[in-house]
C-alpha positions as CSV (number, residue, x, y, z in Angstrom):
1,X,0.1,0.2,0.1
2,X,1.3,3.4,-1.1
3,X,0.1,7.0,0.2
4,X,1.0,10.3,1.4
5,X,0.7,12.4,4.7
6,X,0.0,16.2,4.6
7,X,2.3,16.7,7.7
8,X,4.9,15.1,9.6
9,X,8.2,13.6,8.6
10,X,11.9,14.2,9.7
11,X,12.1,17.8,8.3
12,X,11.7,20.8,10.0
13,X,8.2,21.8,10.5
14,X,7.1,18.5,8.8
15,X,5.9,18.8,5.3
16,X,4.7,15.5,4.7
17,X,6.0,12.0,3.4
18,X,5.2,9.4,0.8
19,X,5.1,6.0,2.5
20,X,4.7,2.3,1.8
21,X,3.1,-0.3,3.8
22,X,4.2,-4.0,3.3
23,X,2.5,-7.0,4.6
24,X,4.9,-9.3,6.7
25,X,2.9,-12.2,8.2
26,X,0.2,-11.1,10.3
27,X,1.9,-7.4,10.5
28,X,2.3,-4.5,8.4
29,X,5.8,-2.8,8.0
30,X,5.9,1.0,7.4
31,X,8.5,2.5,5.4
32,X,9.0,6.1,4.3
33,X,10.1,6.5,0.7
34,X,10.3,10.2,0.8
35,X,10.5,13.1,3.2
36,X,9.3,16.6,1.7
37,X,11.2,19.7,2.8
38,X,8.7,22.3,1.7
39,X,11.2,23.7,-0.7
40,X,11.8,23.1,-4.4
41,X,10.9,19.6,-3.9
42,X,7.4,20.6,-2.9
43,X,5.4,20.2,0.4
44,X,2.2,19.0,2.0
45,X,0.7,16.5,-0.6
46,X,-2.9,16.4,-0.6
47,X,-3.7,13.4,-2.5
48,X,-2.2,10.0,-3.1
49,X,0.3,8.6,-5.4
50,X,-0.1,6.6,-8.7
51,X,2.2,4.2,-10.5
52,X,2.9,5.4,-14.0
53,X,3.4,3.3,-17.1
54,X,7.3,3.3,-16.3
55,X,6.7,2.0,-12.8
56,X,7.6,5.2,-11.0
57,X,5.1,6.6,-8.5
58,X,3.7,10.0,-9.4
59,X,1.8,12.7,-7.3
60,X,1.4,16.4,-6.4
61,X,2.1,18.5,-3.6
62,X,-0.2,21.5,-2.8
63,X,2.8,23.7,-1.8
64,X,6.4,24.2,-2.1
65,X,8.3,24.2,-5.7
66,X,10.0,27.1,-7.3
67,X,7.0,29.5,-6.9
68,X,5.4,28.0,-3.6
69,X,2.2,26.9,-5.5
70,X,2.9,23.1,-5.6
71,X,4.5,20.7,-7.8
72,X,4.0,17.4,-9.7
73,X,6.7,14.8,-8.8
74,X,7.9,11.5,-9.7
75,X,9.5,9.0,-7.4
76,X,11.9,6.0,-8.2
77,X,13.8,3.6,-6.0
78,X,17.5,4.0,-5.7
79,X,19.5,2.5,-8.6
80,X,21.5,0.4,-6.0
81,X,20.2,-2.2,-3.6
82,X,19.1,-1.0,-0.3
83,X,20.4,-2.8,2.8
84,X,17.5,-1.6,5.0
85,X,13.8,-1.2,4.7
86,X,14.0,2.7,5.3
87,X,16.0,3.5,2.1
88,X,14.6,6.8,0.4
89,X,13.4,7.0,-3.2
90,X,14.7,9.6,-5.5
91,X,12.3,12.7,-6.4
92,X,12.2,14.3,-9.7
93,X,10.1,17.4,-10.1
94,X,8.2,17.4,-13.4
95,X,6.5,20.6,-13.1
96,X,6.4,23.8,-11.0
97,X,3.0,25.5,-10.7
98,X,3.1,29.3,-10.9
99,X,-0.2,30.2,-9.4
100,X,-1.1,32.0,-12.7
101,X,-3.1,30.6,-15.7
102,X,-1.7,27.0,-15.0
103,X,-3.2,26.9,-11.4
104,X,-2.0,26.7,-7.8
105,X,-2.4,23.9,-5.1
106,X,-2.9,21.1,-6.9
107,X,-4.9,18.3,-4.9
108,X,-6.5,15.0,-5.3
109,X,-5.3,12.1,-7.1
110,X,-3.6,12.2,-10.7
111,X,-4.5,9.8,-13.3
112,X,-2.8,8.6,-16.7
113,X,-4.2,7.8,-20.1
114,X,-3.2,5.0,-22.4
115,X,-0.6,7.3,-24.1
116,X,1.1,8.1,-20.8
117,X,-0.2,11.8,-20.5
118,X,-1.0,12.8,-16.7
119,X,-4.1,14.5,-15.7
120,X,-5.1,16.3,-12.6
121,X,-6.7,19.4,-11.2
122,X,-5.7,22.4,-9.1
123,X,-7.7,23.9,-6.2
124,X,-6.8,27.7,-6.9
125,X,-5.1,29.6,-9.6
126,X,-6.2,29.9,-13.2
127,X,-7.3,32.5,-15.6
128,X,-10.9,32.6,-14.2
129,X,-10.2,34.5,-11.1
130,X,-8.4,31.9,-9.1
131,X,-11.0,29.1,-8.9
132,X,-8.7,26.2,-10.2
133,X,-7.9,24.4,-13.2
134,X,-8.1,20.9,-14.8
135,X,-4.8,20.2,-16.7
136,X,-3.0,17.5,-18.8
137,X,0.9,17.0,-18.3
138,X,2.5,15.6,-21.6
139,X,6.0,14.2,-22.2
140,X,7.5,15.1,-25.6
141,X,11.3,14.7,-26.4
142,X,12.2,14.3,-22.7
143,X,10.4,17.4,-21.7
144,X,7.1,17.7,-19.8
145,X,4.7,20.4,-20.8
146,X,1.4,21.5,-19.1
147,X,-1.9,22.4,-20.8
148,X,-5.0,23.7,-19.1
149,X,-8.0,21.8,-20.2
150,X,-10.7,23.8,-18.3
151,X,-10.5,27.0,-16.3
152,X,-12.9,27.2,-13.6
153,X,-14.8,30.5,-12.8
154,X,-16.7,29.5,-9.7
155,X,-19.9,30.4,-11.9
156,X,-22.0,27.8,-13.5
157,X,-19.0,25.6,-14.2
158,X,-18.1,25.3,-10.6
159,X,-15.1,26.3,-8.6
160,X,-12.3,24.6,-6.6
161,X,-12.0,21.1,-8.0
162,X,-10.1,19.4,-5.0
163,X,-10.3,15.7,-6.0
164,X,-8.8,15.0,-9.3
165,X,-10.5,13.5,-12.3
166,X,-11.4,10.0,-13.5
167,X,-11.9,8.6,-17.0
168,X,-14.5,6.7,-18.6
169,X,-14.1,4.2,-21.5
170,X,-14.5,6.7,-24.1
171,X,-11.7,9.1,-22.8
172,X,-13.9,11.6,-21.1
173,X,-12.9,13.0,-17.7
174,X,-15.2,13.5,-14.7
175,X,-14.9,15.3,-11.6
176,X,-16.5,17.3,-8.7
177,X,-16.0,20.9,-7.4
178,X,-16.1,22.3,-3.9
179,X,-18.2,25.5,-4.8
180,X,-19.9,27.2,-7.7
181,X,-23.0,25.9,-9.6
182,X,-26.5,27.0,-9.5
183,X,-26.6,26.8,-5.6
184,X,-22.9,27.4,-5.1
185,X,-22.8,24.0,-3.4
186,X,-20.3,22.3,-6.2
187,X,-21.2,20.4,-9.2
188,X,-20.2,17.1,-11.0
189,X,-18.7,17.7,-14.4
190,X,-17.7,16.0,-17.5
191,X,-14.9,17.2,-19.7
192,X,-15.2,15.8,-23.4
193,X,-12.3,16.2,-25.9
194,X,-12.8,17.5,-29.3
195,X,-10.9,19.1,-32.0
196,X,-11.2,22.7,-30.6
197,X,-10.4,21.6,-27.1
198,X,-12.3,20.3,-24.2
199,X,-15.9,21.0,-23.6
200,X,-17.5,21.0,-20.1
201,X,-20.9,19.5,-19.3
202,X,-22.6,19.9,-16.0
203,X,-24.1,16.6,-14.8
204,X,-25.4,17.6,-11.6
205,X,-25.6,21.0,-9.3
206,X,-25.4,20.1,-5.7
207,X,-28.1,21.7,-3.9
208,X,-27.2,21.0,-0.1
209,X,-29.9,20.7,2.5
210,X,-31.4,17.4,3.8
211,X,-32.0,15.8,0.4
212,X,-28.8,16.3,-1.5
213,X,-25.2,16.7,-0.9
214,X,-22.9,19.5,-1.2
215,X,-19.0,20.1,-1.5
216,X,-18.1,17.3,-3.9
217,X,-15.6,14.8,-3.1
218,X,-14.0,11.7,-5.0
219,X,-15.8,9.5,-7.5
220,X,-15.4,6.1,-9.3
221,X,-17.3,4.2,-12.1
222,X,-18.6,0.8,-11.7
223,X,-18.7,-1.8,-14.5
224,X,-22.0,-0.5,-16.0
225,X,-20.7,3.0,-16.4
226,X,-22.6,4.4,-13.5
227,X,-20.9,7.1,-11.4
228,X,-20.7,7.0,-7.6
229,X,-19.1,9.5,-5.2
230,X,-19.4,11.5,-1.8
231,X,-19.8,14.7,-0.6
232,X,-18.5,16.3,2.4
233,X,-21.4,18.3,3.4
234,X,-25.3,18.1,2.9
235,X,-27.7,15.4,3.9
236,X,-28.6,14.9,7.5
237,X,-27.3,17.8,9.5
238,X,-24.5,18.3,6.9
239,X,-22.7,15.0,7.4
240,X,-22.4,14.3,3.9
241,X,-24.0,11.8,1.4
242,X,-23.1,8.9,-1.1
243,X,-24.7,9.6,-4.4
244,X,-25.3,7.7,-7.9
245,X,-25.3,9.1,-11.3
246,X,-27.1,6.4,-13.3
247,X,-26.4,6.2,-17.0
248,X,-29.7,6.5,-19.1
249,X,-30.3,5.4,-22.6
250,X,-29.9,8.6,-24.2
251,X,-26.4,9.3,-22.8
252,X,-27.3,11.3,-19.9
253,X,-27.4,10.5,-16.1
254,X,-30.1,10.5,-13.5
255,X,-28.8,11.6,-10.1
256,X,-29.9,10.1,-6.7
257,X,-28.8,10.1,-3.1
258,X,-28.2,6.5,-1.8
259,X,-26.9,7.0,1.6
260,X,-26.8,9.8,4.1
261,X,-24.2,9.7,6.8
262,X,-25.2,10.1,10.2
263,X,-23.4,10.4,13.6
264,X,-23.8,7.5,15.9
265,X,-23.3,7.4,19.6
266,X,-19.6,7.9,20.6
267,X,-19.0,9.6,17.4
268,X,-18.6,6.5,15.1
269,X,-19.6,7.3,11.5
270,X,-22.6,5.3,10.1
271,X,-25.2,5.6,7.3
272,X,-28.9,5.2,6.5
273,X,-30.3,4.3,3.3
274,X,-32.8,6.4,1.4
């Protein structure tokens, strides 16, 4: 199991780490692969790591880098054999966000397409007033270059996409936003590639309240092409919901809330079906 922490590590102030958990019998052994310094290498990763087609680990940090606005990084194990379980991996920074039109504060997981291009979102920055971007990072002749697929404005298109994007089988991208939309509670969106760029379609506007979610979080597809996801707010006393977007025959989606999260005695999370 591979993951990240936002804080902690051996560096001063603790800018987070990339870690590995290895199963050993009935126990798990934790090892730190990389320790962020908060400088040019990045700091405070707010999302997981993903294996790329070359076997390296890829991820983002929400801060640090040349401009202090976050980086996209790659990690590879040492070229020499490690005698202990705590040997660090080598980091390469692929891109430094500037906080301008390219975005700032990348968050959420990143994803690869079949050609090896990398996709993700930034929480802030962009040319639409600082409400975030969806981007593609492509490798050509040994150089990585970033293209902005959509600039969020916090209007009807949503704002602050905090959780990355996912692909469907046709190559379209899907994600959620924290804010914007018709009720300013966030949206579920689709980005479709075309000859003149990517086109955004809003699949659902979160309304909040007892019957809908608010502040979109991560999503995933099932084997039938239906979308499932979570929200951080909305539902019963704003404890969040689980939702489904079920594909219809005409290519659209029907939205429904399938679980309302509720606090249980002692603070343990739980849910009820609706």
